[in-house]
Structures are given as structure tokens and as C-alpha cells.
Coordinates of N, CA and C in Angstrom, one line a residue:
X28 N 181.8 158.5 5.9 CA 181.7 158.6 4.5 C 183.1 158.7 3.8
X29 N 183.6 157.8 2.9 CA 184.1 158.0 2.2 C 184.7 159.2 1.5
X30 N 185.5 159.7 1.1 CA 186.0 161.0 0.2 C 185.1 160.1 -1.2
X31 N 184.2 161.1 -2.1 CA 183.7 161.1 -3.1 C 184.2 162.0 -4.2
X32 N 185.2 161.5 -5.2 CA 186.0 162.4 -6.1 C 185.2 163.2 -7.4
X33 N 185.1 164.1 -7.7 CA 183.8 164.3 -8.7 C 184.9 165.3 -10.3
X34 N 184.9 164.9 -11.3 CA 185.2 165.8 -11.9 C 184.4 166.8 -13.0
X35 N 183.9 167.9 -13.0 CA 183.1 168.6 -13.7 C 183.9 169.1 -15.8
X36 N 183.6 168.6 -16.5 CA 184.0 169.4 -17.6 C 183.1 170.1 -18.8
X37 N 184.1 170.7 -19.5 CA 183.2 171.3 -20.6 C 183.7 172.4 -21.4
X38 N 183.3 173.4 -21.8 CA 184.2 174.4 -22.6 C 183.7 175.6 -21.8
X39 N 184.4 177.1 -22.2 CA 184.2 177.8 -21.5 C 183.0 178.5 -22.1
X40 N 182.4 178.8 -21.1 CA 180.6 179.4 -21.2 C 179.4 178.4 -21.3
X41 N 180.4 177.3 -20.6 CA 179.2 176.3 -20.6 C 178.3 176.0 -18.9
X42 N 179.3 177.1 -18.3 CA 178.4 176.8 -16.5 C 178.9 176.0 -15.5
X43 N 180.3 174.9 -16.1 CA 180.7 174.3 -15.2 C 181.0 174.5 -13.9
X44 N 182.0 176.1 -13.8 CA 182.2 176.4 -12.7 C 180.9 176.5 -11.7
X45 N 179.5 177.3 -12.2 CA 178.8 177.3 -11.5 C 178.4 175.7 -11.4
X46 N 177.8 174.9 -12.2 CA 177.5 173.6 -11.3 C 178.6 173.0 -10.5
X47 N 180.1 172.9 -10.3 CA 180.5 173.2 -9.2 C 180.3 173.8 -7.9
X48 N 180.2 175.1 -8.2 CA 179.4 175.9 -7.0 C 178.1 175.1 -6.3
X49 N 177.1 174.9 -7.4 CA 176.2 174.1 -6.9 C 176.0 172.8 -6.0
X50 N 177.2 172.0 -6.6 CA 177.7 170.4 -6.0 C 178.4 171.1 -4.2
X51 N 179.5 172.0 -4.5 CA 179.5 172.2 -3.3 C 179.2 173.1 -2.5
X52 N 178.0 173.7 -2.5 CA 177.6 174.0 -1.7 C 176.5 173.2 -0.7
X53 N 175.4 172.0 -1.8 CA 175.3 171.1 -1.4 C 175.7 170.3 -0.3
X54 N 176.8 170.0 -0.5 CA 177.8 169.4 0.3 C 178.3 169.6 1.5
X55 N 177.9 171.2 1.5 CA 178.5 171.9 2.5 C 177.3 172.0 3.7
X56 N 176.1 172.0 2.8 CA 175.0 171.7 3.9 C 174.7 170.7 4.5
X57 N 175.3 169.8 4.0 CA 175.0 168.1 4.5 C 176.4 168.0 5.7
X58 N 177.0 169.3 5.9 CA 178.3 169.5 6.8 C 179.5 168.7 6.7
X59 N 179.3 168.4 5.7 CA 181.0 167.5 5.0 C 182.5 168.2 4.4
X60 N 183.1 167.8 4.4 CA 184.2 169.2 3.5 C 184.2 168.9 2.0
X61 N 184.9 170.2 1.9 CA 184.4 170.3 0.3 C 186.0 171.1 -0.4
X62 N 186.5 170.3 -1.0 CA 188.0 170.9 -1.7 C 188.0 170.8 -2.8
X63 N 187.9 171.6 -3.8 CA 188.4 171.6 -5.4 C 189.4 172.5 -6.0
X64 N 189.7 172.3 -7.2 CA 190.0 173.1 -7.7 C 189.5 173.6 -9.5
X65 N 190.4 174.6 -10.0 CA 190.3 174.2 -11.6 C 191.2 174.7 -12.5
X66 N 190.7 174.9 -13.7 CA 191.8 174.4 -14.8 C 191.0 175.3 -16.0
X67 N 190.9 176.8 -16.2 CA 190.5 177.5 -16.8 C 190.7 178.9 -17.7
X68 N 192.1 178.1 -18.3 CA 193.0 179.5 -18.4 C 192.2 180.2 -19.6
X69 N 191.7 179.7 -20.3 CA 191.7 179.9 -22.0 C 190.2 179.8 -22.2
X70 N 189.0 179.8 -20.8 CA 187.9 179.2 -21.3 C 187.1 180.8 -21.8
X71 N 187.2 181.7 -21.6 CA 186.3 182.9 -22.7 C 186.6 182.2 -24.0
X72 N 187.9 181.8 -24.5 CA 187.7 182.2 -26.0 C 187.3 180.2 -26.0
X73 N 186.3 179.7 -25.4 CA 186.1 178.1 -25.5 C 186.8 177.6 -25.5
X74 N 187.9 177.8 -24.8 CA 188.7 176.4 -24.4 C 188.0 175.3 -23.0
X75 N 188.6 174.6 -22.8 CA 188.6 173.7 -21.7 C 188.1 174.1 -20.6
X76 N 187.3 173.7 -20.0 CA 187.5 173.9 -18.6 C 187.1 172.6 -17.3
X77 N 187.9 172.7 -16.8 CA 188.2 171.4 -15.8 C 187.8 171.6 -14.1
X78 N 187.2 171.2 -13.7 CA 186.9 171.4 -12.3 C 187.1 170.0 -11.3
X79 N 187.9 170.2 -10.1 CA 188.1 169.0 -9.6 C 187.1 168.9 -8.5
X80 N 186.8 168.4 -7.8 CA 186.1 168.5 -6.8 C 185.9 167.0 -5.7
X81 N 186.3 167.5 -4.3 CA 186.3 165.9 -4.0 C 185.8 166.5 -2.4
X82 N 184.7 165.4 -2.1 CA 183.7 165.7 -1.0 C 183.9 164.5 0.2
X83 N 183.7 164.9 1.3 CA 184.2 163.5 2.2 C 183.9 164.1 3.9
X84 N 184.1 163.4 4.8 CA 183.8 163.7 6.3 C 185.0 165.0 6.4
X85 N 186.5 164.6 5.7 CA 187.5 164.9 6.0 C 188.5 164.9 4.6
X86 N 188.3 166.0 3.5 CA 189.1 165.9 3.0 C 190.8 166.1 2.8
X87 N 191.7 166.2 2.0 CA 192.8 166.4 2.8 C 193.8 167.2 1.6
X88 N 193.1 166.8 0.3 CA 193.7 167.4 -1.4 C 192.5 167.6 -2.2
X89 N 192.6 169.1 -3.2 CA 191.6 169.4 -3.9 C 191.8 168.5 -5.1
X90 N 193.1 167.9 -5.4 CA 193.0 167.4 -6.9 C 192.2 165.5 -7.2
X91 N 191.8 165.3 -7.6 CA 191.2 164.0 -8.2 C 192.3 163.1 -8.3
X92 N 192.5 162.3 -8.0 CA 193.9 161.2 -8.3 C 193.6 160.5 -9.6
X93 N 194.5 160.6 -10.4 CA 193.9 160.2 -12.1 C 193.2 158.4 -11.6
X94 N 192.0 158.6 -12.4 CA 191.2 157.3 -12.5 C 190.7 156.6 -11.0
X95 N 190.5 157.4 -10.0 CA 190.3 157.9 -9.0 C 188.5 158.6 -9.2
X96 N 188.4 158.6 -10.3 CA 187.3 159.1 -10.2 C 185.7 159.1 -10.0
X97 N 184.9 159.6 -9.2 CA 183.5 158.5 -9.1 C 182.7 159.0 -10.2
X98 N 182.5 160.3 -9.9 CA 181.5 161.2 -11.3 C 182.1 161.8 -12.2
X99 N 182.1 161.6 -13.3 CA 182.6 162.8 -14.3 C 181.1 163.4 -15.0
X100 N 181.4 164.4 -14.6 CA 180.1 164.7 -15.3 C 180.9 165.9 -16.8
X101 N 180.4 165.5 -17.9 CA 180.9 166.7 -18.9 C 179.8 166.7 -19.7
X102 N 180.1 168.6 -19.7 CA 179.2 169.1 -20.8 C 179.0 169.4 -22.4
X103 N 180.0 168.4 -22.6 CA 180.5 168.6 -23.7 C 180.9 166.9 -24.8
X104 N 180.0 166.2 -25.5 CA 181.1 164.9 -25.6 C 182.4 164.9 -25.8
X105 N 182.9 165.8 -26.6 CA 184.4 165.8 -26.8 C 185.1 165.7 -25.6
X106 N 184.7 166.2 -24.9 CA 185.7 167.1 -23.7 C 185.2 165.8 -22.4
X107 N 184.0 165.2 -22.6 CA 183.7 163.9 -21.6 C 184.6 162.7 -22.3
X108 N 184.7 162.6 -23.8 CA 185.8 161.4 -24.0 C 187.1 162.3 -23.7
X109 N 187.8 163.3 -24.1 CA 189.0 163.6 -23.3 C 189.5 163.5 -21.9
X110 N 188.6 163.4 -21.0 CA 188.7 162.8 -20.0 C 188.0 161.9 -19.1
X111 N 188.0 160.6 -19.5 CA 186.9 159.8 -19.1 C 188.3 158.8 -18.6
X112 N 189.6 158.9 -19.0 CA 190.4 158.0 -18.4 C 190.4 158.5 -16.6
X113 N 190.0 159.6 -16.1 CA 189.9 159.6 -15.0 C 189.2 159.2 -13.9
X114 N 188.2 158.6 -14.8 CA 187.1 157.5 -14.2 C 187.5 156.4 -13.7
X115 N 187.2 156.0 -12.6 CA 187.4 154.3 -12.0 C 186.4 153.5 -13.0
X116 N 186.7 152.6 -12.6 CA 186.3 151.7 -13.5 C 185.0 151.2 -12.4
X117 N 184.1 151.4 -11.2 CA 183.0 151.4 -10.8 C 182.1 153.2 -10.9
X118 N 182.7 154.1 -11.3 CA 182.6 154.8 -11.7 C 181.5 155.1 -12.4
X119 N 180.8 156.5 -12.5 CA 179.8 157.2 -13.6 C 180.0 157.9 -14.2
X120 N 179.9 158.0 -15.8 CA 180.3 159.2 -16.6 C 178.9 160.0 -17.0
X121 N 178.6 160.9 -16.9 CA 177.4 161.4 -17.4 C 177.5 162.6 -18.2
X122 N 177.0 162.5 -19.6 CA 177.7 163.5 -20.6 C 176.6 164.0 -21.5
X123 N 176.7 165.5 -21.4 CA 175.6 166.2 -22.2 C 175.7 165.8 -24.1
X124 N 174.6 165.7 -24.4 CA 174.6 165.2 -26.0 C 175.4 166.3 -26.7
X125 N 175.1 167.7 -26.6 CA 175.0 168.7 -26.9 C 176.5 168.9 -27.5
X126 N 177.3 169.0 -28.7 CA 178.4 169.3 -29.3 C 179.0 170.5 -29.4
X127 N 179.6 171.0 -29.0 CA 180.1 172.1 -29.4 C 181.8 172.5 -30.1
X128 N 182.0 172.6 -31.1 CA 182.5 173.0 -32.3 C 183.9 174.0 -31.3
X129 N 185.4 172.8 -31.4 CA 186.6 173.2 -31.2 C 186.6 174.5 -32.1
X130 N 187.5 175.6 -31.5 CA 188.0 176.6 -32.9 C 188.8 175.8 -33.9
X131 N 189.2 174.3 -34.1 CA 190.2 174.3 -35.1 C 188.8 173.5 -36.1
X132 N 187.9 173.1 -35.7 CA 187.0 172.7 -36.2 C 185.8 173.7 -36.5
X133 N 185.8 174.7 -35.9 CA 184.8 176.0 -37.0 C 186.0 176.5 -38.0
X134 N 187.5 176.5 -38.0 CA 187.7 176.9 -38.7 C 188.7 176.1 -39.6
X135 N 187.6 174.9 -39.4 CA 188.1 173.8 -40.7 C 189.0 173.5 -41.0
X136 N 190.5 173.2 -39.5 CA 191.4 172.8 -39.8 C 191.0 171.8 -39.3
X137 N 190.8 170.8 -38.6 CA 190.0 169.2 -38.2 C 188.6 169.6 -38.3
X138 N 188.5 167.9 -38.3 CA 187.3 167.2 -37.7 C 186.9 167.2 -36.7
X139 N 185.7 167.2 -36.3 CA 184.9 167.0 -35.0 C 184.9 164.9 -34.8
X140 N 185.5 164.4 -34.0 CA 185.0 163.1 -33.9 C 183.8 162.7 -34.2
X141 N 183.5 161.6 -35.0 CA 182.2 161.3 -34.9 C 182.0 159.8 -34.7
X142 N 182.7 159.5 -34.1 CA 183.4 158.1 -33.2 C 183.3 158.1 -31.8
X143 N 182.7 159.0 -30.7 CA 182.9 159.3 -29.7 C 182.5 158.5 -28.5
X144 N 181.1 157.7 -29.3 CA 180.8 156.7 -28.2 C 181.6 155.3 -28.3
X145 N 182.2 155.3 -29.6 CA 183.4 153.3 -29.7 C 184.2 154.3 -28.7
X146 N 184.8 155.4 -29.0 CA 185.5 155.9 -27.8 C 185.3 156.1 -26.3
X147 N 184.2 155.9 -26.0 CA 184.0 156.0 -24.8 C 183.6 154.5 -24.5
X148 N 183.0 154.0 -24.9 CA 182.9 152.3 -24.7 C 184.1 151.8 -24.4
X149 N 185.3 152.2 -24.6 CA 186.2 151.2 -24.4 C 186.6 151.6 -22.9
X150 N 186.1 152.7 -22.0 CA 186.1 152.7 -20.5 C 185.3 151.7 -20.0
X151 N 185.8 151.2 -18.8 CA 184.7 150.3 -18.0 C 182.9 150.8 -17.8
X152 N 183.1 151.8 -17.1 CA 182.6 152.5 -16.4 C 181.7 152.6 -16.7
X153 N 180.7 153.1 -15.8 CA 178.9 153.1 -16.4 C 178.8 154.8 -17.2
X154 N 177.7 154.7 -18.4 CA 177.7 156.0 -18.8 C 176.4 156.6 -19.1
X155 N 175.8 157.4 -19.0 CA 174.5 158.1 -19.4 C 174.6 159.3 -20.1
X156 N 174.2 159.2 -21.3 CA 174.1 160.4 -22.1 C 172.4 161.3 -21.5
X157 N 172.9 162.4 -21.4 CA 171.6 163.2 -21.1 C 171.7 164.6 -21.9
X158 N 170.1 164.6 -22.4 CA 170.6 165.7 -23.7 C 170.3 167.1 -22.8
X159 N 171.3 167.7 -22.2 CA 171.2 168.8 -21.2 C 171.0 170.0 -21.7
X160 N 171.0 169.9 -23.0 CA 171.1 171.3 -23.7 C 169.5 171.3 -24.4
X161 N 168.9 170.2 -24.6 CA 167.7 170.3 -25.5 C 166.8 170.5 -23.9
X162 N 167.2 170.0 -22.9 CA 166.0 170.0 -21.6 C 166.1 171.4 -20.8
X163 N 167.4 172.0 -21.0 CA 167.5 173.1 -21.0 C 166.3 174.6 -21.8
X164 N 166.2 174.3 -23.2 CA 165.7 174.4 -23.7 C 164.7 174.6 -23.4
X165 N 164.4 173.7 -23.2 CA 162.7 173.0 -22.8 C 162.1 173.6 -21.2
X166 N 163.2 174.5 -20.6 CA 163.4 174.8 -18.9 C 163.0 176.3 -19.7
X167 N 163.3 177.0 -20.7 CA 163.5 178.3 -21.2 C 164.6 178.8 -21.3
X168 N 165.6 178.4 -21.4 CA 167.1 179.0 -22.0 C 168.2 178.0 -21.7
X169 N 168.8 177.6 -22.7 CA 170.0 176.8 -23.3 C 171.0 176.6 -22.1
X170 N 171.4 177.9 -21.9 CA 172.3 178.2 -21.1 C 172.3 177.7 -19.6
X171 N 170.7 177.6 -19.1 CA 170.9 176.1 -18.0 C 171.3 174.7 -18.1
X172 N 171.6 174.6 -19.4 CA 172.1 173.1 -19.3 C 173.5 172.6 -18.4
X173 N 173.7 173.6 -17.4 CA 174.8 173.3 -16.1 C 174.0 173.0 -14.7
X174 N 172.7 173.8 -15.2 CA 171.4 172.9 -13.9 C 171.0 172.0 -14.1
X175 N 170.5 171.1 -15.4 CA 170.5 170.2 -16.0 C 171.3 168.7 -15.2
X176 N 172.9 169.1 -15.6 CA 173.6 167.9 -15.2 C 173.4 168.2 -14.1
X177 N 173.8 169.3 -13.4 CA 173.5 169.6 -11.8 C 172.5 168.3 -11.2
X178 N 171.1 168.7 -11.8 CA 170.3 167.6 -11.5 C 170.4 166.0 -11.4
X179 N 171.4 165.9 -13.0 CA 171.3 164.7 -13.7 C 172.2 164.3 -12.1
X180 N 173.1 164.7 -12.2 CA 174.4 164.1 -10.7 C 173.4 164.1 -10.0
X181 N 172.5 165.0 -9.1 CA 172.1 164.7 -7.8 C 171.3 163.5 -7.6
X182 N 170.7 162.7 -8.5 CA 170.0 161.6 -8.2 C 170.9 160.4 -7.9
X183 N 172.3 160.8 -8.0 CA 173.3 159.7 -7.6 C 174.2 159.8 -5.9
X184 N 173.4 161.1 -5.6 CA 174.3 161.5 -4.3 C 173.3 161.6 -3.5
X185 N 173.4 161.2 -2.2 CA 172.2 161.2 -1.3 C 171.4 162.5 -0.4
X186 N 172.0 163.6 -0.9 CA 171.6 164.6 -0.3 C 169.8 164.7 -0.7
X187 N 169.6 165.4 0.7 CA 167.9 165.6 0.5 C 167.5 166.7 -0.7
X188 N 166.5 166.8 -1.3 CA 166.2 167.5 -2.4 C 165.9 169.0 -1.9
X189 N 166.1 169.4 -1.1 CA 165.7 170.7 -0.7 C 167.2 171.3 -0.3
X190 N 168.0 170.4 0.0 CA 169.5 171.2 0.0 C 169.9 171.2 -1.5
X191 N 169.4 170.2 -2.5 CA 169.7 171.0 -3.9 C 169.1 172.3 -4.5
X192 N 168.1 171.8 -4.0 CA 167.3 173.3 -4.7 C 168.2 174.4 -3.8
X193 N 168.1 174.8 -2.6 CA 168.5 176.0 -1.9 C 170.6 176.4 -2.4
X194 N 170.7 175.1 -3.1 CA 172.4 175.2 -3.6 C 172.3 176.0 -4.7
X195 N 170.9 175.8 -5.2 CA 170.5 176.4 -6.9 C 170.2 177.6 -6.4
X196 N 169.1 177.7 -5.7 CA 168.9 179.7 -5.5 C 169.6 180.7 -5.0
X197 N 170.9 179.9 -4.2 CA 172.3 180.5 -3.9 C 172.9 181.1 -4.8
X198 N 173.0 180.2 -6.1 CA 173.8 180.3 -6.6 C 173.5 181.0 -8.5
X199 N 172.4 180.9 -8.5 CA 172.2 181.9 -9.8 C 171.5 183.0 -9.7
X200 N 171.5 184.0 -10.4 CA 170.2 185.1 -10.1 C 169.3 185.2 -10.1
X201 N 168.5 186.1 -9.6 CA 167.6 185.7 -8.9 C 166.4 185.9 -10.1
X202 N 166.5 186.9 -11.2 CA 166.0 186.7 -12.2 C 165.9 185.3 -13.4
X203 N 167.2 184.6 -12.9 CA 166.4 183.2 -14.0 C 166.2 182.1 -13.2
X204 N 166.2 182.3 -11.4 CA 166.2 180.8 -11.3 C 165.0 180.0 -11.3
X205 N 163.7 181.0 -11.5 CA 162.7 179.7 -12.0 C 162.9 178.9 -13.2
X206 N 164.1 179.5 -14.4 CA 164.2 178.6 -15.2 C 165.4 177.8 -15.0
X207 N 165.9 177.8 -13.8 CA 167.3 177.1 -13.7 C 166.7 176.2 -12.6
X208 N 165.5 176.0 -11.8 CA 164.8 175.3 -10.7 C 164.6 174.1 -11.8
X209 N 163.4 175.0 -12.9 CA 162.8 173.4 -13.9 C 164.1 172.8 -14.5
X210 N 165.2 173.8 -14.8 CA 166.3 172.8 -15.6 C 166.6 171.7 -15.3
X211 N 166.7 172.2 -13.3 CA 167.2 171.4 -12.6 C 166.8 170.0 -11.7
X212 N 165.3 170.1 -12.1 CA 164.1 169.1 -12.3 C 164.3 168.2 -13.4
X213 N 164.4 168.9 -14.6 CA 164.6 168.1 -15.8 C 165.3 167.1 -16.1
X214 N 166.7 167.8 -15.2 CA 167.9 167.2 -15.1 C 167.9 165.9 -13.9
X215 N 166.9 165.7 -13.1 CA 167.3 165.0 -12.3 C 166.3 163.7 -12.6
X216 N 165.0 164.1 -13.4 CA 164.6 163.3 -14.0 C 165.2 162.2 -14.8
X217 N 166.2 162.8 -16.0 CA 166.9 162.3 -16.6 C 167.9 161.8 -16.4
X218 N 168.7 161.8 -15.2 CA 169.5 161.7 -14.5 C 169.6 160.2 -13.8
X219 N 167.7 159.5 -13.7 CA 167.5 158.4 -12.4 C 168.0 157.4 -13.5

């Protein structure tokens, strides 16, 4: 197998790190290596947050080599057009609908883009919007919209469906994961 480069984004409190967690531990069941890193100085007060993550027989570097990239998955469209140059151009971008409001934009020093998809069309790459935050919802709390993409990615990676699930009940508590199980159904649905 190939080294598979994956990049996770979004703002802070959006779950990335855990769908991370989820991807690799996945990974780790299917007995492959698993190296990331991240990029999370500022995310309490919603800033950024960046996760690298690259899977393979034998990896050898946690970082993504720019445009190197096979998945980007972001939870955020701002923060998926901020980094969608990291995408190969046979590549997948998969990006939650769901907006969430920079601080210089709640506090009405800019604009929020409202150009985001001519912006993202001008990547090659293949893209799917998946509304993670409304299926979330629909799972019982908002806040799984990181099991959501979870899902939405796993229909692109060949791991069997029962090492996703057992990555999910690893990895959240044990009080919401029947709503973080359906998110993550939802998500995989939306995902094919």
C-alpha cells in the first residue's frame, strides 16, 4: 500500500483532533503505520486547527508534503478553501456546509466569503459538500459533526466497517456514542 496523505481541518471545538483519533486508530487495526501531527495553538479561542496525518505499510514523516494530498477533509468551508492548495489534483476535498463565523467577522471587522465555492472550483480535485452539522443534528447533537465526516471519509478507504465503528467507541464516551455511532452512519451515507 501506498503511504495515504490525509489532512483534517476546522476551528477549534469543532472535533478534528478527535476524528483524527478516529482515522487513526482505524488504521492501526488494519496493522499499517500511522504518523501525524498538528497545528493547534489558538484553537479554544476558534482559531484554526490543522491535523496532518499520513497512513501507509511504512511510513517515514508525520507532515503532508504541500499538494501531496489525497483527503482533505474540513469542517469548516472557510478553513476547507484555506487549504485545499494541499490537495493533489486526483485528490478528495470533503467539506462540511456548516459556517462558522471568524472573530474578525462576529466582530464586524470583515466579511465572511460568500464566494467560496468559485474558490474552490478553481482546484482540480474532486469535492463533496456534506452538511455534517445539520446530520449531526439529526444523530442528536451538533457537536458530532466530526463523526459525521469521520463517516463521510470512511466510504473512501477500504477498511471493513466494524473497525470503524470499534475506532468510534474507542474513542468518545461512552455516554454519547450511540449518538456519535448514528452520526457516523449518517456520515457515511453521505459520504458514497
Amino acid at each position: 500500500m501506498n503511504t495515504i496523505n490525509f489532512l483534517l481541518c476546522g476551528v477549534g471545538g469543532q472535533g478534528v483532533l478527535l476524528a483524527s483519533t478516529i482515522l487513526a486508530k482505524a488504521a492501526l487495526r488494519q496493522g499499517l503505520d500511522v504518523k501525524g501531527g498538528e497545528v493547534h495553538g489558538m484553537a479554544q479561542r476558534g482559531g484554526a486547527v490543522v491535523s496532518h496525518m499520513r497512513i501507509g505499510e511504512k511510513v517515514y514523516s508525520p507532515l503532508v508534503p504541500m499538494g501531496q494530498c489525497d483527503f482533505l477533509v474540513g469542517f469548516e468551508p472557510l478553513e476547507a478553501a484555506r487549504n485545499a492548495h494541499w490537495v493533489r489534483p486526483s485528490g478528495l476535498l470533503l467539506y462540511n456546509t456548516y459556517r462558522v463565523n471568524p472573530s474578525t467577522v462576529a466582530a464586524g471587522l470583515a466579511e465572511y466569503p460568500e464566494d467560496l465555492e468559485q474558490q474552490l472550483a478553481q482546484f482540480p480535485c474532486r469535492k463533496r459538500m456534506i452538511p455534517a452539522s445539520d446530520l449531526a443534528q439529526k444523530a442528536g447533537d451538533i457537536r458530532a459533526a466530526n463523526a459525521v465526516m469521520a463517516g463521510a471519509l470512511s466510504r473512501h478507504l477500504e477498511f471493513p466497517l466494524e473497525v470503524w465503528e470499534r475506532a468510534v467507541a474507542e474513542s468518545v464516551p461512552p455516554k454519547v456514542l450511540e449518538i456519535n455511532r448514528e452520526a457516523f452512519r449518517l456520515g457515511r451515507e453521505a459520504g458514497a
